[in-house]
Amino acid sequence: MGKQMTEMLKGTLEGIVLAILAARSAYGYEITARLRDEGFSDIAEGTVYALLVRIEQKGFVDVEKVPSEKGPPRKVYTLNAQGREFLEEFWTTWSFLADRIGQLREDGGK
Amino acid sequence: MGKQMTEMLKGTLEGIVLAILAARSAYGYEITARLRDEGFSDIAEGTVYALLVRIEQKGFVDVEKVPSEKGPPRKVYTLNAQGREFLEEFWTTWSFLADRIGQLREDGGK
DNA sequence: ACCAGTACATAGTAACGCTAAATAGTGGTC
DNA sequence: GACCACTATTTAGCGTTACTATGTACTGGT
């Protein structure tokens, strides 16, 4: 998708994944597939798994190992209270940034 | 402003500065001050200068040294054709991302 | 002489997404 | 029964970017 998107995802991808998990629990492979379906055509698998490790270490999610009929066991991630709190902050930060940038665009930064 | 904003600025700050320059030419100290006024309260000076070096090396801006009455000479940056083209791409990428994330927020990723 | 404000520069660090490759389980096909 | 495709996770190494911290330099006021 280009270098520009890569850099833009830094700091937002974490929020995106948490928002996905806020809707319902999911596992890595599923999240990657969903992101791809939604237009993030070349999110690397490794990227998602590394991110999941991070949010687990930060304590934003609870993890459960669930057997799969189609392959190795899945690690299902569920957003917990701490994660929900962090997601709140994410939305606040995102809104601020999106507002500022939207403003800039109107102001002739076109 | 917090670590979250720091990470989010990666990939967007460049576009923000280019958008500022699209409105009119400016120099580093001025850009930093303007960003601070507009709510990016703790953008580090060094960050802006380093970014300006980068966009100059990429050929997005033309530079002119202008004497100042109040201090050392200013380096005034002006967006050129290449920079304008890059800014276009930035808006495209940004729009896509902002749309996706807005969608996620509506879909119960709250 | 000193200090605040203006103005620019840069070495080192941390965080994060990507590349690439490895491991492992299931099912189908020849 | 060997191979391949799909599912599923992991991890080492890399490049880019913003921040920290510090240094340089010019002007004006006290």
PDB file of C-alpha atoms (C1' of nucleotides) in Angstrom:
ATOM      1  CA  MET A   1       0.000   0.000   0.000  1.00  0.00           C
ATOM      2  CA  GLY A   2       2.954   2.277  -0.047  1.00  0.00           C
ATOM      3  CA  LYS A   3       5.366   3.724   2.422  1.00  0.00           C
ATOM      4  CA  GLN A   4       3.070   6.549   3.354  1.00  0.00           C
ATOM      5  CA  MET A   5       0.450   4.154   4.718  1.00  0.00           C
ATOM      6  CA  THR A   6       3.114   2.164   6.535  1.00  0.00           C
ATOM      7  CA  GLU A   7       4.218   5.210   8.454  1.00  0.00           C
ATOM      8  CA  MET A   8       0.666   6.356   9.088  1.00  0.00           C
ATOM      9  CA  LEU A   9      -0.237   3.008  10.596  1.00  0.00           C
ATOM     10  CA  LYS A  10       2.341   3.532  13.299  1.00  0.00           C
ATOM     11  CA  GLY A  11       0.286   4.490  16.288  1.00  0.00           C
ATOM     12  CA  THR A  12      -3.050   3.851  14.630  1.00  0.00           C
ATOM     13  CA  LEU A  13      -2.868   0.139  13.893  1.00  0.00           C
ATOM     14  CA  GLU A  14      -2.891  -0.618  17.591  1.00  0.00           C
ATOM     15  CA  GLY A  15      -6.107   1.372  17.996  1.00  0.00           C
ATOM     16  CA  ILE A  16      -7.593  -0.264  14.931  1.00  0.00           C
ATOM     17  CA  VAL A  17      -6.990  -3.742  16.299  1.00  0.00           C
ATOM     18  CA  LEU A  18      -8.311  -2.793  19.728  1.00  0.00           C
ATOM     19  CA  ALA A  19     -11.431  -1.379  18.073  1.00  0.00           C
ATOM     20  CA  ILE A  20     -11.896  -4.660  16.200  1.00  0.00           C
ATOM     21  CA  LEU A  21     -11.567  -6.533  19.478  1.00  0.00           C
ATOM     22  CA  ALA A  22     -14.017  -4.171  21.125  1.00  0.00           C
ATOM     23  CA  ALA A  23     -16.683  -5.384  18.725  1.00  0.00           C
ATOM     24  CA  ARG A  24     -15.890  -9.007  19.493  1.00  0.00           C
ATOM     25  CA  SER A  25     -13.070 -11.336  20.463  1.00  0.00           C
ATOM     26  CA  ALA A  26     -10.842 -12.624  17.700  1.00  0.00           C
ATOM     27  CA  TYR A  27      -7.567 -14.418  16.941  1.00  0.00           C
ATOM     28  CA  GLY A  28      -4.570 -13.264  14.968  1.00  0.00           C
ATOM     29  CA  TYR A  29      -5.121 -14.952  11.651  1.00  0.00           C
ATOM     30  CA  GLU A  30      -8.732 -13.794  11.668  1.00  0.00           C
ATOM     31  CA  ILE A  31      -7.785 -10.202  12.443  1.00  0.00           C
ATOM     32  CA  THR A  32      -5.218 -10.153   9.648  1.00  0.00           C
ATOM     33  CA  ALA A  33      -7.793 -11.504   7.197  1.00  0.00           C
ATOM     34  CA  ARG A  34     -10.378  -8.982   8.312  1.00  0.00           C
ATOM     35  CA  LEU A  35      -7.944  -6.093   7.904  1.00  0.00           C
ATOM     36  CA  ARG A  36      -7.136  -7.288   4.407  1.00  0.00           C
ATOM     37  CA  ASP A  37     -10.812  -7.524   3.531  1.00  0.00           C
ATOM     38  CA  GLU A  38     -11.365  -4.004   4.747  1.00  0.00           C
ATOM     39  CA  GLY A  39      -8.804  -2.535   2.407  1.00  0.00           C
ATOM     40  CA  PHE A  40      -5.549  -2.770   4.332  1.00  0.00           C
ATOM     41  CA  SER A  41      -4.463  -4.984   1.507  1.00  0.00           C
ATOM     42  CA  ASP A  42      -0.931  -5.674   2.536  1.00  0.00           C
ATOM     43  CA  ILE A  43      -0.771  -5.644   6.265  1.00  0.00           C
ATOM     44  CA  ALA A  44       1.965  -8.165   7.023  1.00  0.00           C
ATOM     45  CA  GLU A  45       0.978 -11.126   9.133  1.00  0.00           C
ATOM     46  CA  GLY A  46       4.021 -10.669  11.295  1.00  0.00           C
ATOM     47  CA  THR A  47       2.948  -7.135  12.047  1.00  0.00           C
ATOM     48  CA  VAL A  48      -0.349  -8.219  13.527  1.00  0.00           C
ATOM     49  CA  TYR A  49       1.142 -11.010  15.620  1.00  0.00           C
ATOM     50  CA  ALA A  50       3.825  -8.708  16.989  1.00  0.00           C
ATOM     51  CA  LEU A  51       1.174  -6.152  17.857  1.00  0.00           C
ATOM     52  CA  LEU A  52      -0.896  -8.789  19.633  1.00  0.00           C
ATOM     53  CA  VAL A  53       2.123  -9.788  21.705  1.00  0.00           C
ATOM     54  CA  ARG A  54       2.544  -6.137  22.645  1.00  0.00           C
ATOM     55  CA  ILE A  55      -1.032  -5.477  23.688  1.00  0.00           C
ATOM     56  CA  GLU A  56      -1.000  -8.696  25.660  1.00  0.00           C
ATOM     57  CA  GLN A  57       2.141  -7.616  27.496  1.00  0.00           C
ATOM     58  CA  LYS A  58       0.581  -4.255  28.218  1.00  0.00           C
ATOM     59  CA  GLY A  59      -2.374  -6.057  29.721  1.00  0.00           C
ATOM     60  CA  PHE A  60      -5.034  -4.777  27.363  1.00  0.00           C
ATOM     61  CA  VAL A  61      -6.360  -8.207  26.454  1.00  0.00           C
ATOM     62  CA  ASP A  62      -7.113 -11.583  27.969  1.00  0.00           C
ATOM     63  CA  VAL A  63      -5.965 -14.597  26.000  1.00  0.00           C
ATOM     64  CA  GLU A  64      -7.493 -18.008  25.601  1.00  0.00           C
ATOM     65  CA  LYS A  65      -6.161 -20.932  23.575  1.00  0.00           C
ATOM     66  CA  VAL A  66      -8.873 -22.568  21.509  1.00  0.00           C
ATOM     67  CA  PRO A  67      -8.437 -25.674  19.324  1.00  0.00           C
ATOM     68  CA  SER A  68      -9.124 -25.267  15.617  1.00  0.00           C
ATOM     69  CA  GLU A  69     -10.515 -27.852  13.218  1.00  0.00           C
ATOM     70  CA  LYS A  70      -8.390 -26.480  10.439  1.00  0.00           C
ATOM     71  CA  GLY A  71      -4.958 -26.068  11.923  1.00  0.00           C
ATOM     72  CA  PRO A  72      -2.935 -25.307  15.031  1.00  0.00           C
ATOM     73  CA  PRO A  73      -4.756 -23.957  18.089  1.00  0.00           C
ATOM     74  CA  ARG A  74      -5.932 -20.349  17.938  1.00  0.00           C
ATOM     75  CA  LYS A  75      -5.059 -17.689  20.454  1.00  0.00           C
ATOM     76  CA  VAL A  76      -8.294 -15.801  20.997  1.00  0.00           C
ATOM     77  CA  TYR A  77      -7.892 -12.262  22.312  1.00  0.00           C
ATOM     78  CA  THR A  78     -10.556 -10.497  24.360  1.00  0.00           C
ATOM     79  CA  LEU A  79     -10.427  -6.814  25.232  1.00  0.00           C
ATOM     80  CA  ASN A  80     -10.474  -6.259  29.000  1.00  0.00           C
ATOM     81  CA  ALA A  81     -11.181  -3.195  31.161  1.00  0.00           C
ATOM     82  CA  GLN A  82      -7.675  -1.814  30.837  1.00  0.00           C
ATOM     83  CA  GLY A  83      -7.794  -2.247  27.089  1.00  0.00           C
ATOM     84  CA  ARG A  84     -11.137  -0.505  26.893  1.00  0.00           C
ATOM     85  CA  GLU A  85      -9.695   2.408  28.852  1.00  0.00           C
ATOM     86  CA  PHE A  86      -6.755   2.629  26.493  1.00  0.00           C
ATOM     87  CA  LEU A  87      -9.091   2.504  23.524  1.00  0.00           C
ATOM     88  CA  GLU A  88     -10.960   5.492  24.975  1.00  0.00           C
ATOM     89  CA  GLU A  89      -7.708   7.445  25.069  1.00  0.00           C
ATOM     90  CA  PHE A  90      -7.002   6.338  21.532  1.00  0.00           C
ATOM     91  CA  TRP A  91     -10.282   7.788  20.315  1.00  0.00           C
ATOM     92  CA  THR A  92      -9.576  11.044  22.117  1.00  0.00           C
ATOM     93  CA  THR A  93      -6.127  11.339  20.587  1.00  0.00           C
ATOM     94  CA  TRP A  94      -7.373  10.296  17.178  1.00  0.00           C
ATOM     95  CA  SER A  95     -10.239  12.795  17.240  1.00  0.00           C
ATOM     96  CA  PHE A  96      -7.895  15.613  18.109  1.00  0.00           C
ATOM     97  CA  LEU A  97      -5.501  14.714  15.327  1.00  0.00           C
ATOM     98  CA  ALA A  98      -8.227  14.145  12.752  1.00  0.00           C
ATOM     99  CA  ASP A  99      -9.819  17.481  13.647  1.00  0.00           C
ATOM    100  CA  ARG A 100      -6.538  19.377  13.334  1.00  0.00           C
ATOM    101  CA  ILE A 101      -5.714  17.759  10.028  1.00  0.00           C
ATOM    102  CA  GLY A 102      -9.210  18.284   8.696  1.00  0.00           C
ATOM    103  CA  GLN A 103      -8.888  21.941   9.615  1.00  0.00           C
ATOM    104  CA  LEU A 104      -5.563  22.206   7.830  1.00  0.00           C
ATOM    105  CA  ARG A 105      -7.072  20.737   4.728  1.00  0.00           C
ATOM    106  CA  GLU A 106      -9.901  23.263   4.697  1.00  0.00           C
ATOM    107  CA  ASP A 107      -7.510  26.132   5.293  1.00  0.00           C
ATOM    108  CA  GLY A 108      -6.065  25.762   1.855  1.00  0.00           C
ATOM    109  CA  GLY A 109      -3.491  23.142   2.696  1.00  0.00           C
ATOM    110  CA  LYS A 110      -4.807  21.448  -0.394  1.00  0.00           C
TER     111      LYS A 110
ATOM    112  CA  MET B   1       0.893  15.047  24.837  1.00  0.00           C
ATOM    113  CA  GLY B   2       1.511  11.447  25.553  1.00  0.00           C
ATOM    114  CA  LYS B   3       3.044   8.501  23.831  1.00  0.00           C
ATOM    115  CA  GLN B   4      -0.052   7.760  21.830  1.00  0.00           C
ATOM    116  CA  MET B   5       0.143  11.086  20.021  1.00  0.00           C
ATOM    117  CA  THR B   6       3.861  10.639  19.462  1.00  0.00           C
ATOM    118  CA  GLU B   7       3.288   7.398  17.620  1.00  0.00           C
ATOM    119  CA  MET B   8       0.342   8.760  15.701  1.00  0.00           C
ATOM    120  CA  LEU B   9       2.388  11.677  14.449  1.00  0.00           C
ATOM    121  CA  LYS B  10       4.726   9.273  12.720  1.00  0.00           C
ATOM    122  CA  GLY B  11       3.631   9.480   9.141  1.00  0.00           C
ATOM    123  CA  THR B  12       1.233  12.358   9.659  1.00  0.00           C
ATOM    124  CA  LEU B  13       3.534  15.115  10.873  1.00  0.00           C
ATOM    125  CA  GLU B  14       5.221  15.242   7.510  1.00  0.00           C
ATOM    126  CA  GLY B  15       1.871  15.784   5.807  1.00  0.00           C
ATOM    127  CA  ILE B  16       0.873  18.351   8.404  1.00  0.00           C
ATOM    128  CA  VAL B  17       3.989  20.410   7.765  1.00  0.00           C
ATOM    129  CA  LEU B  18       3.607  20.127   4.008  1.00  0.00           C
ATOM    130  CA  ALA B  19      -0.002  21.287   4.340  1.00  0.00           C
ATOM    131  CA  ILE B  20       1.163  24.284   6.355  1.00  0.00           C
ATOM    132  CA  LEU B  21       3.683  25.077   3.648  1.00  0.00           C
ATOM    133  CA  ALA B  22       1.010  24.660   0.977  1.00  0.00           C
ATOM    134  CA  ALA B  23      -0.840  27.603   2.493  1.00  0.00           C
ATOM    135  CA  ARG B  24       2.290  29.735   2.509  1.00  0.00           C
ATOM    136  CA  SER B  25       6.057  29.554   2.850  1.00  0.00           C
ATOM    137  CA  ALA B  26       7.491  29.434   6.343  1.00  0.00           C
ATOM    138  CA  TYR B  27      10.653  28.767   8.342  1.00  0.00           C
ATOM    139  CA  GLY B  28      11.345  26.201  11.034  1.00  0.00           C
ATOM    140  CA  TYR B  29      10.958  28.234  14.169  1.00  0.00           C
ATOM    141  CA  GLU B  30       7.728  29.685  12.824  1.00  0.00           C
ATOM    142  CA  ILE B  31       6.322  26.263  11.949  1.00  0.00           C
ATOM    143  CA  THR B  32       7.148  24.930  15.412  1.00  0.00           C
ATOM    144  CA  ALA B  33       5.435  27.894  17.041  1.00  0.00           C
ATOM    145  CA  ARG B  34       2.404  27.526  14.814  1.00  0.00           C
ATOM    146  CA  LEU B  35       2.078  23.836  15.640  1.00  0.00           C
ATOM    147  CA  ARG B  36       2.262  24.640  19.335  1.00  0.00           C
ATOM    148  CA  ASP B  37      -0.430  27.295  18.969  1.00  0.00           C
ATOM    149  CA  GLU B  38      -2.677  24.852  17.200  1.00  0.00           C
ATOM    150  CA  GLY B  39      -2.612  22.373  20.038  1.00  0.00           C
ATOM    151  CA  PHE B  40       0.400  20.198  19.337  1.00  0.00           C
ATOM    152  CA  SER B  41       1.646  21.527  22.615  1.00  0.00           C
ATOM    153  CA  ASP B  42       4.861  19.644  22.906  1.00  0.00           C
ATOM    154  CA  ILE B  43       6.193  19.078  19.466  1.00  0.00           C
ATOM    155  CA  ALA B  44       9.955  19.136  19.996  1.00  0.00           C
ATOM    156  CA  GLU B  45      11.897  21.749  18.059  1.00  0.00           C
ATOM    157  CA  GLY B  46      14.408  19.174  16.982  1.00  0.00           C
ATOM    158  CA  THR B  47      11.637  17.088  15.495  1.00  0.00           C
ATOM    159  CA  VAL B  48      10.563  19.856  13.158  1.00  0.00           C
ATOM    160  CA  TYR B  49      14.084  20.713  12.058  1.00  0.00           C
ATOM    161  CA  ALA B  50      14.896  17.100  11.377  1.00  0.00           C
ATOM    162  CA  LEU B  51      11.696  16.764   9.369  1.00  0.00           C
ATOM    163  CA  LEU B  52      12.545  19.862   7.344  1.00  0.00           C
ATOM    164  CA  VAL B  53      15.947  18.417   6.523  1.00  0.00           C
ATOM    165  CA  ARG B  54      14.207  15.275   5.334  1.00  0.00           C
ATOM    166  CA  ILE B  55      11.674  16.945   3.081  1.00  0.00           C
ATOM    167  CA  GLU B  56      14.411  19.107   1.637  1.00  0.00           C
ATOM    168  CA  GLN B  57      16.496  16.040   0.825  1.00  0.00           C
ATOM    169  CA  LYS B  58      13.479  14.419  -0.779  1.00  0.00           C
ATOM    170  CA  GLY B  59      13.109  17.493  -2.969  1.00  0.00           C
ATOM    171  CA  PHE B  60       9.656  18.543  -1.778  1.00  0.00           C
ATOM    172  CA  VAL B  61      10.642  22.102  -0.936  1.00  0.00           C
ATOM    173  CA  ASP B  62      12.806  24.932  -2.178  1.00  0.00           C
ATOM    174  CA  VAL B  63      14.882  26.718   0.434  1.00  0.00           C
ATOM    175  CA  GLU B  64      15.898  30.341   0.718  1.00  0.00           C
ATOM    176  CA  LYS B  65      18.017  31.921   3.412  1.00  0.00           C
ATOM    177  CA  VAL B  66      16.527  35.167   4.670  1.00  0.00           C
ATOM    178  CA  PRO B  67      18.125  37.492   7.247  1.00  0.00           C
ATOM    179  CA  SER B  68      16.168  38.085  10.453  1.00  0.00           C
ATOM    180  CA  GLU B  69      16.103  41.252  12.590  1.00  0.00           C
ATOM    181  CA  LYS B  70      15.760  39.179  15.704  1.00  0.00           C
ATOM    182  CA  GLY B  71      18.329  36.429  15.398  1.00  0.00           C
ATOM    183  CA  PRO B  72      20.226  34.155  13.046  1.00  0.00           C
ATOM    184  CA  PRO B  73      19.137  33.949   9.403  1.00  0.00           C
ATOM    185  CA  ARG B  74      15.939  32.059   8.700  1.00  0.00           C
ATOM    186  CA  LYS B  75      15.650  29.166   6.305  1.00  0.00           C
ATOM    187  CA  VAL B  76      12.396  29.765   4.485  1.00  0.00           C
ATOM    188  CA  TYR B  77      10.820  26.664   2.941  1.00  0.00           C
ATOM    189  CA  THR B  78       8.535  26.794  -0.082  1.00  0.00           C
ATOM    190  CA  LEU B  79       6.546  23.823  -1.343  1.00  0.00           C
ATOM    191  CA  ASN B  80       7.418  22.958  -4.939  1.00  0.00           C
ATOM    192  CA  ALA B  81       5.693  20.863  -7.598  1.00  0.00           C
ATOM    193  CA  GLN B  82       7.104  17.604  -6.298  1.00  0.00           C
ATOM    194  CA  GLY B  83       6.044  18.458  -2.781  1.00  0.00           C
ATOM    195  CA  ARG B  84       2.547  19.319  -3.931  1.00  0.00           C
ATOM    196  CA  GLU B  85       2.325  15.975  -5.659  1.00  0.00           C
ATOM    197  CA  PHE B  86       3.424  14.187  -2.513  1.00  0.00           C
ATOM    198  CA  LEU B  87       0.899  16.165  -0.489  1.00  0.00           C
ATOM    199  CA  GLU B  88      -1.817  14.941  -2.861  1.00  0.00           C
ATOM    200  CA  GLU B  89      -0.821  11.367  -2.121  1.00  0.00           C
ATOM    201  CA  PHE B  90      -0.790  12.184   1.559  1.00  0.00           C
ATOM    202  CA  TRP B  91      -4.403  13.369   1.403  1.00  0.00           C
ATOM    203  CA  THR B  92      -5.421  10.236  -0.475  1.00  0.00           C
ATOM    204  CA  THR B  93      -3.769   7.976   2.079  1.00  0.00           C
ATOM    205  CA  TRP B  94      -5.110  10.011   4.974  1.00  0.00           C
ATOM    206  CA  SER B  95      -8.661   9.975   3.618  1.00  0.00           C
ATOM    207  CA  PHE B  96      -8.588   6.236   3.243  1.00  0.00           C
ATOM    208  CA  LEU B  97      -7.301   5.701   6.760  1.00  0.00           C
ATOM    209  CA  ALA B  98      -9.662   8.224   8.326  1.00  0.00           C
ATOM    210  CA  ASP B  99     -12.612   6.629   6.534  1.00  0.00           C
ATOM    211  CA  ARG B 100     -11.686   3.134   7.682  1.00  0.00           C
ATOM    212  CA  ILE B 101     -11.181   4.235  11.252  1.00  0.00           C
ATOM    213  CA  GLY B 102     -14.373   6.285  11.266  1.00  0.00           C
ATOM    214  CA  GLN B 103     -16.184   3.195  10.055  1.00  0.00           C
ATOM    215  CA  LEU B 104     -14.676   1.068  12.800  1.00  0.00           C
ATOM    216  CA  ARG B 105     -15.802   3.544  15.389  1.00  0.00           C
ATOM    217  CA  GLU B 106     -19.387   3.475  14.143  1.00  0.00           C
ATOM    218  CA  ASP B 107     -19.410  -0.309  13.997  1.00  0.00           C
ATOM    219  CA  GLY B 108     -19.302  -0.549  17.736  1.00  0.00           C
ATOM    220  CA  GLY B 109     -15.577  -0.323  18.169  1.00  0.00           C
ATOM    221  CA  LYS B 110     -16.393   2.141  20.902  1.00  0.00           C
TER     222      LYS B 110
ATOM    223  C1'  DA C   1      28.550  40.888  31.417  1.00  0.00           C
ATOM    224  C1'  DC C   2      24.388  38.462  31.499  1.00  0.00           C
ATOM    225  C1'  DC C   3      20.031  36.692  30.102  1.00  0.00           C
ATOM    226  C1'  DA C   4      15.821  35.986  27.353  1.00  0.00           C
ATOM    227  C1'  DG C   5      14.120  35.347  22.941  1.00  0.00           C
ATOM    228  C1'  DT C   6      14.961  34.044  18.246  1.00  0.00           C
ATOM    229  C1'  DA C   7      16.742  30.483  15.046  1.00  0.00           C
ATOM    230  C1'  DC C   8      18.995  26.286  13.475  1.00  0.00           C
ATOM    231  C1'  DA C   9      21.442  21.624  13.916  1.00  0.00           C
ATOM    232  C1'  DT C  10      22.422  16.889  15.357  1.00  0.00           C
ATOM    233  C1'  DA C  11      23.870  12.592  17.960  1.00  0.00           C
ATOM    234  C1'  DG C  12      21.634   8.985  20.445  1.00  0.00           C
ATOM    235  C1'  DT C  13      17.312   6.430  21.832  1.00  0.00           C
ATOM    236  C1'  DA C  14      12.729   4.122  21.676  1.00  0.00           C
ATOM    237  C1'  DA C  15       8.764   2.537  19.236  1.00  0.00           C
ATOM    238  C1'  DC C  16       6.677   0.422  15.525  1.00  0.00           C
ATOM    239  C1'  DG C  17       5.579  -1.719  10.993  1.00  0.00           C
ATOM    240  C1'  DC C  18       7.810  -4.649   7.422  1.00  0.00           C
ATOM    241  C1'  DT C  19      10.707  -8.554   5.511  1.00  0.00           C
ATOM    242  C1'  DA C  20      11.684 -13.080   5.712  1.00  0.00           C
ATOM    243  C1'  DA C  21      11.811 -17.388   7.384  1.00  0.00           C
ATOM    244  C1'  DA C  22      10.599 -21.059  10.470  1.00  0.00           C
ATOM    245  C1'  DT C  23       7.275 -24.196  12.851  1.00  0.00           C
ATOM    246  C1'  DA C  24       2.975 -26.895  13.097  1.00  0.00           C
ATOM    247  C1'  DG C  25      -1.648 -28.889  12.198  1.00  0.00           C
ATOM    248  C1'  DT C  26      -5.433 -30.442   8.742  1.00  0.00           C
ATOM    249  C1'  DG C  27      -7.200 -32.063   4.413  1.00  0.00           C
ATOM    250  C1'  DG C  28      -7.040 -33.211  -0.383  1.00  0.00           C
ATOM    251  C1'  DT C  29      -4.735 -35.240  -4.549  1.00  0.00           C
ATOM    252  C1'  DC C  30      -1.664 -37.935  -7.525  1.00  0.00           C
TER     253       DC C  30
ATOM    254  C1'  DG D   1       2.509 -41.885   1.294  1.00  0.00           C
ATOM    255  C1'  DA D   2       4.531 -37.765  -0.570  1.00  0.00           C
ATOM    256  C1'  DC D   3       3.276 -33.404  -1.798  1.00  0.00           C
ATOM    257  C1'  DC D   4       0.725 -29.170  -1.555  1.00  0.00           C
ATOM    258  C1'  DA D   5      -2.579 -25.642  -0.032  1.00  0.00           C
ATOM    259  C1'  DC D   6      -4.592 -23.536   3.678  1.00  0.00           C
ATOM    260  C1'  DT D   7      -4.776 -22.460   8.453  1.00  0.00           C
ATOM    261  C1'  DA D   8      -2.218 -20.489  12.476  1.00  0.00           C
ATOM    262  C1'  DT D   9       1.568 -18.587  15.243  1.00  0.00           C
ATOM    263  C1'  DT D  10       6.407 -16.882  16.178  1.00  0.00           C
ATOM    264  C1'  DT D  11      10.568 -14.257  15.873  1.00  0.00           C
ATOM    265  C1'  DA D  12      15.111 -12.041  14.387  1.00  0.00           C
ATOM    266  C1'  DG D  13      16.735  -8.120  11.862  1.00  0.00           C
ATOM    267  C1'  DC D  14      15.806  -3.718   9.368  1.00  0.00           C
ATOM    268  C1'  DG D  15      14.299   1.117   8.146  1.00  0.00           C
ATOM    269  C1'  DT D  16      11.752   5.120   9.385  1.00  0.00           C
ATOM    270  C1'  DT D  17      10.306   8.423  12.528  1.00  0.00           C
ATOM    271  C1'  DA D  18       9.561  11.400  16.746  1.00  0.00           C
ATOM    272  C1'  DC D  19      11.772  12.570  21.178  1.00  0.00           C
ATOM    273  C1'  DT D  20      15.684  13.861  24.399  1.00  0.00           C
ATOM    274  C1'  DA D  21      19.324  16.570  25.078  1.00  0.00           C
ATOM    275  C1'  DT D  22      22.628  19.567  23.939  1.00  0.00           C
ATOM    276  C1'  DG D  23      25.197  22.918  21.316  1.00  0.00           C
ATOM    277  C1'  DT D  24      25.749  26.946  18.326  1.00  0.00           C
ATOM    278  C1'  DA D  25      24.716  31.704  17.039  1.00  0.00           C
ATOM    279  C1'  DC D  26      22.550  36.385  16.587  1.00  0.00           C
ATOM    280  C1'  DT D  27      19.817  40.410  18.746  1.00  0.00           C
ATOM    281  C1'  DG D  28      18.249  43.404  22.359  1.00  0.00           C
ATOM    282  C1'  DG D  29      17.490  44.776  27.072  1.00  0.00           C
ATOM    283  C1'  DT D  30      19.213  45.420  32.003  1.00  0.00           C
TER     284       DT D  30
END
